[in-house]
Amino acid sequence: MDTEERRIEASGAEATGPARVPRQQLWVEEPALRRRMPDPVRTAAVRAVLIMSLTIIQAMVAFLCTLTGSWLAFPMVLSGVGSTVVATWSVLDVWVTRQVWNQRNGVVSVPSSTARRMRRERRRARRTARAQTRKATRIRRRGAGGLSRA
């Protein structure tokens, strides 16, 4: 084989030269499906994840110290119990921060066009029903006051 044939085989092209297949991109960016978390909620979540990971590491060290019979086992177990309480508190902090943020800033909701159309129809039906009841009560009032009271 000469160098020309090797080059053609290496490139994967035939001597006739079929059309080259375009390579796919390595990274394809897609739009996010969910909105980004608010900053206070995100910081509380990061804090909770860090505290929980440290608690898990501490529990593992306490377990290994207990297996080896080290003097450090008892203090590690006690501090593990305390850090479990702190980790639970941090998870509750994420939940409370999220609720407070939603109450203060409101939930951003974008209803779909079908939901908006259905709401408009319901509103229109309520208005016409109210107008009909008002009209019916006005007619009765006029008719009731027209008779003589003699």
Short mmCIF file of C-alpha atoms in Angstrom, two decimals:
data_model
loop_
_atom_site.label_atom_id
_atom_site.label_comp_id
_atom_site.label_asym_id
_atom_site.label_seq_id
_atom_site.Cartn_x
_atom_site.Cartn_y
_atom_site.Cartn_z
CA MET A 1 0.00 0.00 0.00
CA ASP A 2 1.29 3.39 -0.82
CA THR A 3 0.79 6.52 1.24
CA GLU A 4 -2.19 7.68 -0.83
CA GLU A 5 -4.18 4.51 -0.10
CA ARG A 6 -3.29 4.70 3.60
CA ARG A 7 -4.48 8.30 3.78
CA ILE A 8 -7.81 7.39 2.15
CA GLU A 9 -8.35 4.45 4.54
CA ALA A 10 -7.42 6.53 7.57
CA SER A 11 -9.88 9.24 6.62
CA GLY A 12 -12.58 6.65 5.97
CA ALA A 13 -13.32 7.97 2.50
CA GLU A 14 -13.51 5.82 -0.61
CA ALA A 15 -11.74 6.63 -3.81
CA THR A 16 -15.07 7.84 -5.18
CA GLY A 17 -15.38 10.23 -2.24
CA PRO A 18 -18.87 9.99 -0.66
CA ALA A 19 -20.21 13.01 1.21
CA ARG A 20 -18.64 13.50 4.61
CA VAL A 21 -20.89 13.09 7.63
CA PRO A 22 -20.82 16.21 9.81
CA ARG A 23 -19.56 15.56 13.31
CA GLN A 24 -21.94 16.09 16.21
CA GLN A 25 -21.12 18.74 18.73
CA LEU A 26 -19.62 17.54 21.96
CA TRP A 27 -21.73 19.90 24.08
CA VAL A 28 -25.33 20.71 23.21
CA GLU A 29 -26.92 23.39 25.36
CA GLU A 30 -30.55 22.84 26.28
CA PRO A 31 -32.91 25.29 28.00
CA ALA A 32 -33.43 24.75 31.70
CA LEU A 33 -36.63 22.97 32.64
CA ARG A 34 -36.88 24.57 36.08
CA ARG A 35 -36.33 28.08 37.27
CA ARG A 36 -33.19 28.85 39.23
CA MET A 37 -33.52 28.74 43.02
CA PRO A 38 -33.50 32.14 44.76
CA ASP A 39 -30.15 33.14 46.27
CA PRO A 40 -31.12 32.81 49.98
CA VAL A 41 -32.61 29.37 49.38
CA ARG A 42 -29.57 28.27 47.39
CA THR A 43 -27.14 29.39 50.11
CA ALA A 44 -29.20 27.56 52.75
CA ALA A 45 -29.23 24.43 50.57
CA VAL A 46 -25.46 24.55 50.03
CA ARG A 47 -24.95 25.02 53.76
CA ALA A 48 -27.23 22.05 54.49
CA VAL A 49 -25.41 19.81 52.02
CA LEU A 50 -22.02 20.71 53.52
CA ILE A 51 -23.24 20.09 57.08
CA MET A 52 -24.85 16.79 56.09
CA SER A 53 -21.71 15.57 54.31
CA LEU A 54 -19.58 16.44 57.34
CA THR A 55 -22.05 14.62 59.57
CA ILE A 56 -21.86 11.50 57.40
CA ILE A 57 -18.06 11.63 57.46
CA GLN A 58 -18.11 12.05 61.23
CA ALA A 59 -20.49 9.10 61.61
CA MET A 60 -18.19 6.95 59.50
CA VAL A 61 -15.15 7.94 61.58
CA ALA A 62 -17.09 7.18 64.78
CA PHE A 63 -18.04 3.77 63.39
CA LEU A 64 -14.46 2.95 62.43
CA CYS A 65 -13.15 4.15 65.81
CA THR A 66 -15.71 1.89 67.51
CA LEU A 67 -14.57 -1.10 65.43
CA THR A 68 -10.93 -0.52 66.30
CA GLY A 69 -11.69 0.05 69.97
CA SER A 70 -10.10 3.50 70.00
CA TRP A 71 -10.55 5.88 72.92
CA LEU A 72 -11.83 8.44 70.38
CA ALA A 73 -14.98 6.38 69.70
CA PHE A 74 -17.09 7.72 72.58
CA PRO A 75 -16.42 11.45 71.94
CA MET A 76 -17.01 10.90 68.22
CA VAL A 77 -20.36 9.23 68.85
CA LEU A 78 -21.44 12.08 71.15
CA SER A 79 -20.40 14.73 68.65
CA GLY A 80 -22.10 12.67 65.90
CA VAL A 81 -25.39 12.87 67.75
CA GLY A 82 -24.99 16.64 68.07
CA SER A 83 -24.08 17.07 64.43
CA THR A 84 -27.11 14.99 63.44
CA VAL A 85 -29.29 17.51 65.27
CA VAL A 86 -27.50 20.37 63.51
CA ALA A 87 -27.90 18.66 60.11
CA THR A 88 -31.63 18.20 60.71
CA TRP A 89 -31.88 21.86 61.69
CA SER A 90 -30.07 22.92 58.49
CA VAL A 91 -32.48 20.93 56.32
CA LEU A 92 -35.40 22.57 58.11
CA ASP A 93 -33.68 25.92 57.52
CA VAL A 94 -33.76 25.28 53.76
CA TRP A 95 -37.47 24.53 53.92
CA VAL A 96 -38.28 27.58 56.07
CA THR A 97 -36.13 29.88 53.92
CA ARG A 98 -37.94 28.68 50.82
CA GLN A 99 -41.36 29.26 52.39
CA VAL A 100 -40.40 32.74 53.60
CA TRP A 101 -39.02 33.69 50.19
CA ASN A 102 -42.20 32.49 48.47
CA GLN A 103 -44.35 34.49 50.90
CA ARG A 104 -42.34 37.70 50.54
CA ASN A 105 -41.71 37.64 46.81
CA GLY A 106 -44.61 35.62 45.55
CA VAL A 107 -44.49 32.61 43.33
CA VAL A 108 -43.87 33.39 39.71
CA SER A 109 -46.39 31.49 37.67
CA VAL A 110 -47.06 31.75 33.99
CA PRO A 111 -50.35 30.05 33.20
CA SER A 112 -50.71 28.39 29.86
CA SER A 113 -52.96 29.90 27.25
CA THR A 114 -55.62 27.22 27.79
CA ALA A 115 -55.76 27.95 31.53
CA ARG A 116 -56.04 31.67 30.82
CA ARG A 117 -58.85 31.09 28.31
CA MET A 118 -60.78 28.85 30.74
CA ARG A 119 -60.43 31.46 33.48
CA ARG A 120 -61.79 34.15 31.17
CA GLU A 121 -64.77 31.98 30.25
CA ARG A 122 -65.56 31.28 33.90
CA ARG A 123 -65.29 34.98 34.72
CA ARG A 124 -67.59 35.86 31.82
CA ALA A 125 -70.15 33.24 32.92
CA ARG A 126 -70.08 34.59 36.49
CA ARG A 127 -70.61 38.16 35.26
CA THR A 128 -73.59 37.20 33.11
CA ALA A 129 -75.11 35.19 35.99
CA ARG A 130 -74.70 38.16 38.35
CA ALA A 131 -76.18 40.54 35.78
CA GLN A 132 -79.21 38.28 35.30
CA THR A 133 -79.85 38.02 39.04
CA ARG A 134 -79.54 41.81 39.37
CA LYS A 135 -81.96 42.31 36.51
CA ALA A 136 -84.46 39.85 38.00
CA THR A 137 -84.37 41.56 41.42
CA ARG A 138 -84.89 45.01 39.85
CA ILE A 139 -87.99 43.86 38.00
CA ARG A 140 -89.50 42.40 41.17
CA ARG A 141 -88.84 45.59 43.12
CA ARG A 142 -90.53 47.78 40.55
CA GLY A 143 -93.54 45.50 40.34
CA ALA A 144 -93.94 45.29 44.11
CA GLY A 145 -93.96 49.03 44.64
CA GLY A 146 -96.54 49.76 41.89
CA LEU A 147 -99.63 48.53 43.78
CA SER A 148 -101.70 50.94 45.86
CA ARG A 149 -101.60 50.59 49.61
CA ALA A 150 -105.12 51.65 50.30
#
